Coordinates of C-alpha atoms and ligand atoms in Angstrom, one line a residue:
X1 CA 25.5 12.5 -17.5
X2 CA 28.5 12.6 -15.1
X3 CA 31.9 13.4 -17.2
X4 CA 35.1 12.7 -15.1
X5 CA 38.5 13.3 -16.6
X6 CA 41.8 12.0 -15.4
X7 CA 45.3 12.6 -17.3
X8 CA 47.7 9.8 -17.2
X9 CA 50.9 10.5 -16.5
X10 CA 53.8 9.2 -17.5
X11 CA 57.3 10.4 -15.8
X12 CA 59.5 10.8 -18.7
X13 CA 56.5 12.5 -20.9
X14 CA 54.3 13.9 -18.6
X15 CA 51.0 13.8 -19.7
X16 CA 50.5 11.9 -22.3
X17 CA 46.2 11.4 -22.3
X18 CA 43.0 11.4 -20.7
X19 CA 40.6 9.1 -19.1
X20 CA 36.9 10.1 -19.3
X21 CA 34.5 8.3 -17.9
X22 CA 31.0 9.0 -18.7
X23 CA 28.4 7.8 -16.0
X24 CA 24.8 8.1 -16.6
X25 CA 23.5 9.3 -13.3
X26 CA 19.7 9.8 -14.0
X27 CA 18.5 6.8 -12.3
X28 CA 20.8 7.9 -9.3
X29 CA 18.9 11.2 -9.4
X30 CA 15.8 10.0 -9.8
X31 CA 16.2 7.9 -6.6
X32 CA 17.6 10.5 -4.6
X33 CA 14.8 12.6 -5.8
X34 CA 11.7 10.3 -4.8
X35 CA 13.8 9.9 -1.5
X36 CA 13.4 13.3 -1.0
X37 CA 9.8 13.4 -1.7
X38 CA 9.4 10.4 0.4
X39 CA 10.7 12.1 4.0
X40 CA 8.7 15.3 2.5
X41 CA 5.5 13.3 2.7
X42 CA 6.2 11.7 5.6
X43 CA 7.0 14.1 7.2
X44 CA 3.4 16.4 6.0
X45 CA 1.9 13.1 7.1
X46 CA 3.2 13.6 10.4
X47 CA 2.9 17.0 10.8
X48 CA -0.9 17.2 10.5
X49 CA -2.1 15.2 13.6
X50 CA 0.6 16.6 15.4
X51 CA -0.8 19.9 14.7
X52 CA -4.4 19.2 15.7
X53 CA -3.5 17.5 18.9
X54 CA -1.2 20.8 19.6
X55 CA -4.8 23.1 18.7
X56 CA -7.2 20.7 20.7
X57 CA -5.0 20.2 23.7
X58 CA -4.5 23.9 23.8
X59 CA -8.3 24.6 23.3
X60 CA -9.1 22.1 26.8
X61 CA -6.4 23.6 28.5
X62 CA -7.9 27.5 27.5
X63 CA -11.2 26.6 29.2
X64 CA -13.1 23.9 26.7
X65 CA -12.4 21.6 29.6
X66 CA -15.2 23.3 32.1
X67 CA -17.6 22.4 28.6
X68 CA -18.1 18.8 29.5
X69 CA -19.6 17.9 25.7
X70 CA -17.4 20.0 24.1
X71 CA -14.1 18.3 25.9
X72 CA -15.8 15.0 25.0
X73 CA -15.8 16.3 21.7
X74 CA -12.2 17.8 21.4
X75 CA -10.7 14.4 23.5
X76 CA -12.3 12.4 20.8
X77 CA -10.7 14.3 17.5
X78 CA -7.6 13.9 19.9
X79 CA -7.8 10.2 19.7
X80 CA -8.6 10.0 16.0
X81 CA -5.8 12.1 15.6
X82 CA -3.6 9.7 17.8
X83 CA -5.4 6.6 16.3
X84 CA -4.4 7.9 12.4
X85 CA -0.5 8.4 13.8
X86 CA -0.2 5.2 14.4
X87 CA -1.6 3.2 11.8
X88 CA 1.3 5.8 10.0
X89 CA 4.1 4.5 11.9
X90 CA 2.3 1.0 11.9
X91 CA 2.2 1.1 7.9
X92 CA 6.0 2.8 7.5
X93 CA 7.7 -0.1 9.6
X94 CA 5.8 -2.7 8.0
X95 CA 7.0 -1.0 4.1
X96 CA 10.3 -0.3 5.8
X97 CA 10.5 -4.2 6.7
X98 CA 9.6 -5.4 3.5
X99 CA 12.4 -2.9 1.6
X100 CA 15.5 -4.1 4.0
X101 CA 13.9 -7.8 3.0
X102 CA 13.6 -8.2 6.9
X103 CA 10.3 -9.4 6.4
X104 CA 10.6 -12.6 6.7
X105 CA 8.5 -14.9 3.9
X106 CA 7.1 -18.0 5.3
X107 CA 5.5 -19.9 2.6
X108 CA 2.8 -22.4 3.2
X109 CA 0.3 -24.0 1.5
X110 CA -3.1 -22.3 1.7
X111 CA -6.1 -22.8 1.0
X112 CA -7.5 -20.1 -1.7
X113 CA -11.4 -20.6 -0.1
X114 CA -11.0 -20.6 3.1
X115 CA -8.6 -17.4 3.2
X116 CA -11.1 -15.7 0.8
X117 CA -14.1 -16.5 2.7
X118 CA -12.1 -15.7 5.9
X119 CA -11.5 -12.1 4.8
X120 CA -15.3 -11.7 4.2
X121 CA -16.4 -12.6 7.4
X122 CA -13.4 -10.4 9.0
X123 CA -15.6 -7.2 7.2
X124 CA -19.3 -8.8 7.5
X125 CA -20.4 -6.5 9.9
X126 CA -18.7 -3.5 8.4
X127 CA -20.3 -4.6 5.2
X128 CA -23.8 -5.3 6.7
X129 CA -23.8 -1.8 8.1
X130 CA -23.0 0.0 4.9
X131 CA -25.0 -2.1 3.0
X132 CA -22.3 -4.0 1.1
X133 CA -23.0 -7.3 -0.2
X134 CA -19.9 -9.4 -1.2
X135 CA -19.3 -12.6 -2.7
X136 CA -16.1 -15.0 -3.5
X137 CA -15.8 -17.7 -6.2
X138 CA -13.1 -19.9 -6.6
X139 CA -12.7 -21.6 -9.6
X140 CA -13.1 -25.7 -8.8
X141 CA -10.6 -27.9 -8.1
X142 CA -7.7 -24.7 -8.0
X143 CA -4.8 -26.0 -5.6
X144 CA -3.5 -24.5 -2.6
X145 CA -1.4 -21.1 -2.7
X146 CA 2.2 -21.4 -1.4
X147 CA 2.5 -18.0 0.6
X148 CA 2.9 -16.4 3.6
X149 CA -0.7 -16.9 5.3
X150 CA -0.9 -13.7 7.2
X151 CA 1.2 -11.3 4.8
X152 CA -1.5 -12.3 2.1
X153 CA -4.2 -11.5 4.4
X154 CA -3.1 -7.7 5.1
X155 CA -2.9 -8.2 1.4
X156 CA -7.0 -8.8 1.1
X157 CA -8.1 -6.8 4.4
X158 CA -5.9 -3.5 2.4
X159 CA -7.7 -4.4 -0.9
X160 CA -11.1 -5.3 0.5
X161 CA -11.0 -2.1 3.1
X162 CA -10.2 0.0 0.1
X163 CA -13.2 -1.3 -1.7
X164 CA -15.5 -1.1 0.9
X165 CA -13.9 2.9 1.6
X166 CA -14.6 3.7 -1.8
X167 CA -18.0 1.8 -2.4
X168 CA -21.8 3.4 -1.7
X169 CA -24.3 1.8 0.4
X170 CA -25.7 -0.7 -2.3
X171 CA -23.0 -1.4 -4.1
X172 CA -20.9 -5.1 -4.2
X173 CA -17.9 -6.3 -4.1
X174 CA -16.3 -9.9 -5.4
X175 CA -13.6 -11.5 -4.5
X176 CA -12.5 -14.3 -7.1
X177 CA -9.7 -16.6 -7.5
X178 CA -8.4 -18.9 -10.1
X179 CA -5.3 -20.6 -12.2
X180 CA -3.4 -18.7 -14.4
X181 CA -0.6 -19.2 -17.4
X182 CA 3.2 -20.0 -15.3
X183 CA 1.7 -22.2 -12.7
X184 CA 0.4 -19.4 -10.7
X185 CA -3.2 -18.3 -9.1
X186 CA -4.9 -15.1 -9.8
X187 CA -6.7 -13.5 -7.2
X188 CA -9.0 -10.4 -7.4
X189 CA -10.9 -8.0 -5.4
X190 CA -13.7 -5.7 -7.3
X191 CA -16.2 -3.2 -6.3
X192 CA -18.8 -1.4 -7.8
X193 CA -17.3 2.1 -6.7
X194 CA -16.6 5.5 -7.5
X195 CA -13.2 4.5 -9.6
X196 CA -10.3 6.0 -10.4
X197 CA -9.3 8.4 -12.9
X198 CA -7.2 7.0 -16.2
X199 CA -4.5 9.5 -15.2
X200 CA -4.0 8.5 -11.8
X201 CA -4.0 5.1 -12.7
X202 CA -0.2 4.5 -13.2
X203 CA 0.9 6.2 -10.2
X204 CA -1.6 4.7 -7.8
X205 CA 0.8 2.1 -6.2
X206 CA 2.7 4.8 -5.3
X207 CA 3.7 5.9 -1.3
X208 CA 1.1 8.1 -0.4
X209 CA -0.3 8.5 -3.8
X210 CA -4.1 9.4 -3.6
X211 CA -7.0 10.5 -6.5
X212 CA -8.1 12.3 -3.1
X213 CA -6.1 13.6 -0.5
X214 CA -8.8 15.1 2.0
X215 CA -11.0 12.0 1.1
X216 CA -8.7 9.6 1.7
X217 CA -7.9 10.7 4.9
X218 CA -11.5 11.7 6.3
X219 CA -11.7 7.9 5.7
X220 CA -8.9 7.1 8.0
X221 CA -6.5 5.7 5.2
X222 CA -2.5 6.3 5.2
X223 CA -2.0 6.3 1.4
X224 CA 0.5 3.5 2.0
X225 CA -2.5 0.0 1.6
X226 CA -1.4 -0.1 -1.9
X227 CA 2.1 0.4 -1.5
X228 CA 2.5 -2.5 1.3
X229 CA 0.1 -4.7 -1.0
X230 CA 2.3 -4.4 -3.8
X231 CA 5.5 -5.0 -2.0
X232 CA 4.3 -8.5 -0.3
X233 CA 3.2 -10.1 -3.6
X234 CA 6.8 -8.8 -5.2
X235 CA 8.1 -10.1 -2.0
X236 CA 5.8 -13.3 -3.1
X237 CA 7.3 -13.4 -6.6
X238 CA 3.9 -12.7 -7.6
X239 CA 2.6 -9.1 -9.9
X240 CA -0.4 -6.9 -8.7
X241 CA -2.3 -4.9 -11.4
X242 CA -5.4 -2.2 -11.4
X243 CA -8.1 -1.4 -13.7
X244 CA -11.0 1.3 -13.1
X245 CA -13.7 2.7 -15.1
X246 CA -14.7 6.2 -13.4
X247 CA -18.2 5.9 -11.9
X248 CA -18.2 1.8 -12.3
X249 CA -15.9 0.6 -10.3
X250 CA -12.0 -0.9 -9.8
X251 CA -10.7 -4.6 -10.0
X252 CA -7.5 -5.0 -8.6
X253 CA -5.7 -8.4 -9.6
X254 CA -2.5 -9.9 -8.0
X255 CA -0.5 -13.6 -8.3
X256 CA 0.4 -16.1 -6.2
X257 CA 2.3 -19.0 -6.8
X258 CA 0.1 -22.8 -6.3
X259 CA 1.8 -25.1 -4.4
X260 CA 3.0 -28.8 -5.9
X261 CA 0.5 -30.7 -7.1
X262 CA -0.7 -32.9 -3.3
X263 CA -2.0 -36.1 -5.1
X264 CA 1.5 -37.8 -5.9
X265 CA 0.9 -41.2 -6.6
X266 CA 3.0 -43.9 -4.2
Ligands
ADP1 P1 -5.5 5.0 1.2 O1 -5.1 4.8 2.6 O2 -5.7 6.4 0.9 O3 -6.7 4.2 0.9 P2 -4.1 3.3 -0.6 O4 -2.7 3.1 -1.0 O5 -4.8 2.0 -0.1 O6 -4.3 4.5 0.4 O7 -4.9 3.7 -1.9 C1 -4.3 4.8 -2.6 C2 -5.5 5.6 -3.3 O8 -6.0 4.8 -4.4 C3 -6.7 6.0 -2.4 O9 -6.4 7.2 -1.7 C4 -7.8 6.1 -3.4 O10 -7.7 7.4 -4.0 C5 -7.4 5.1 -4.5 N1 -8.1 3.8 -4.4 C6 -7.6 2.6 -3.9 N2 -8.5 1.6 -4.0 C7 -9.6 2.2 -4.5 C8 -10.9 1.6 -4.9 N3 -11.2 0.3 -4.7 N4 -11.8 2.5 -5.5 C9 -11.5 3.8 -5.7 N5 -10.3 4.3 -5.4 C10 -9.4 3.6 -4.8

């Protein structure tokens, strides 16, 4: 708690009291502080590529370049290096968009099949090569979303790219959607994969949160899908939720708004 004092004066008796003001400034700090930690990540997040570029360019330039395979080798953990920096920058304009509200919100109606079934053929192959089956269901009859067509799919390809990440060969994952209470939609991606811990449940929407750090990024992720995910469905008026049993798997669930009923009589 901030304390400020100020005396009031008065000309003929001096001072005759004090003004405190008592302002609770935890919030304040507690911005300022994840603030902090944000540019800190960011900055790590940076930081790493850069370095290996720095070592690898260094190494080619030190004689690995008259070892044809071995320059292949050290050109192409230069462009994975290069390829990971800029699905960063990619992913912090994007989150920076949606937090100045620039990110404009186009809603339309949309229908909850087709953009499900869409997002599972946009990862068939990826699926068929890891040995992933999926499936959607939509409950009959729902109505169309209102939402922002292609914000809600970076939605599902973040959600459905984290469960495929975090999935073995084998395993499956489902993506459902139906009404819920409020006039809204429910829409959920599960897998059958590794999980998450209970304790790192709550912070898991978190910037650059991860159960994993090395594992998350030896899978090419940014620790920012979950992050941008969340912020389009608050930007959607919409809530996003997890649940994950350790070893089972992880359902994540998030809400849309349906659109006006089409069929008005005339
Ligand atoms: P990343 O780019 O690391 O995947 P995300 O923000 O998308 O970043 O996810 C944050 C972290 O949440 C991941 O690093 C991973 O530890 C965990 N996670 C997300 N989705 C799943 C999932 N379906 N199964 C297991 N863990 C997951």
């Amino acid at each position: 708690i901030r304390v400020t004092l100020t005396p009031i004066h008065r000309r003929e008796f001096g001072i005759t009291g004090t003004i405190a003001v008592l302002q609770d400034v935890t919030e304040q700090e507690k911005l300022e502080a994840s603030r902090r930690e944000f540019v800190a990540n960011v900055s790590h997040e940076l930081r790493t590529p850069l370095t290996t570029i720095k070592s690898y360019s260094e190494a080619l330039d030190d004689g690995a370049l008259d070892d044809p395979p071995l320059a292949s080798r050290f050109v192409g953990v230069i462009q994975n290096e290069t390829g990971r920096m800029i699905r960063l920058v990619t992913d912090l304009l994007h989150l920076s968009r949606l937090d100045n509200k620039e990110a404009l919100i186009r809603m339309q109606q949309a229908d909850v099949l087709e953009m499900l079934e869409d997002v599972a053929d946009r990862f068939s192959f990826q699926m068929q090569q890891k040995d992933i089956r999926s499936e959607v269901r939509v409950e009959e009859g729902l109505q169309k979303a209102l939402c922002d067509r292609d914000q809600i799919d970076q939605v599902l390809d973040n959600l459905v790219s984290n469960a495929m990440k975090y999935t073995q060969p084998g395993g499956s994952i489902a993506m459902e959607a139906a009404g819920a209470p409020g006039n809204l939609l429910a829409i959920s991606v599960q897998d059958t994969g590794i999980g998450i811990p209970k304790k790192d449940l709550d912070r898991i929407f978190e910037r650059f949160y991860r159960v994993d750090k090395a594992r998350s990024r030896s899978m090419g992720g940014t620790g920012l899908g979950l992050s941008i995910a969340r912020e389009i469905v608050l930007a959607h008026g919409g809530t996003i939720s997890i649940q994950s049993e350790l070893g089972q798997g992880t359902k994540v669930t998030f809400t849309l708004p349906l659109a006006a009923n089409e069929g008005v009589a005339t």
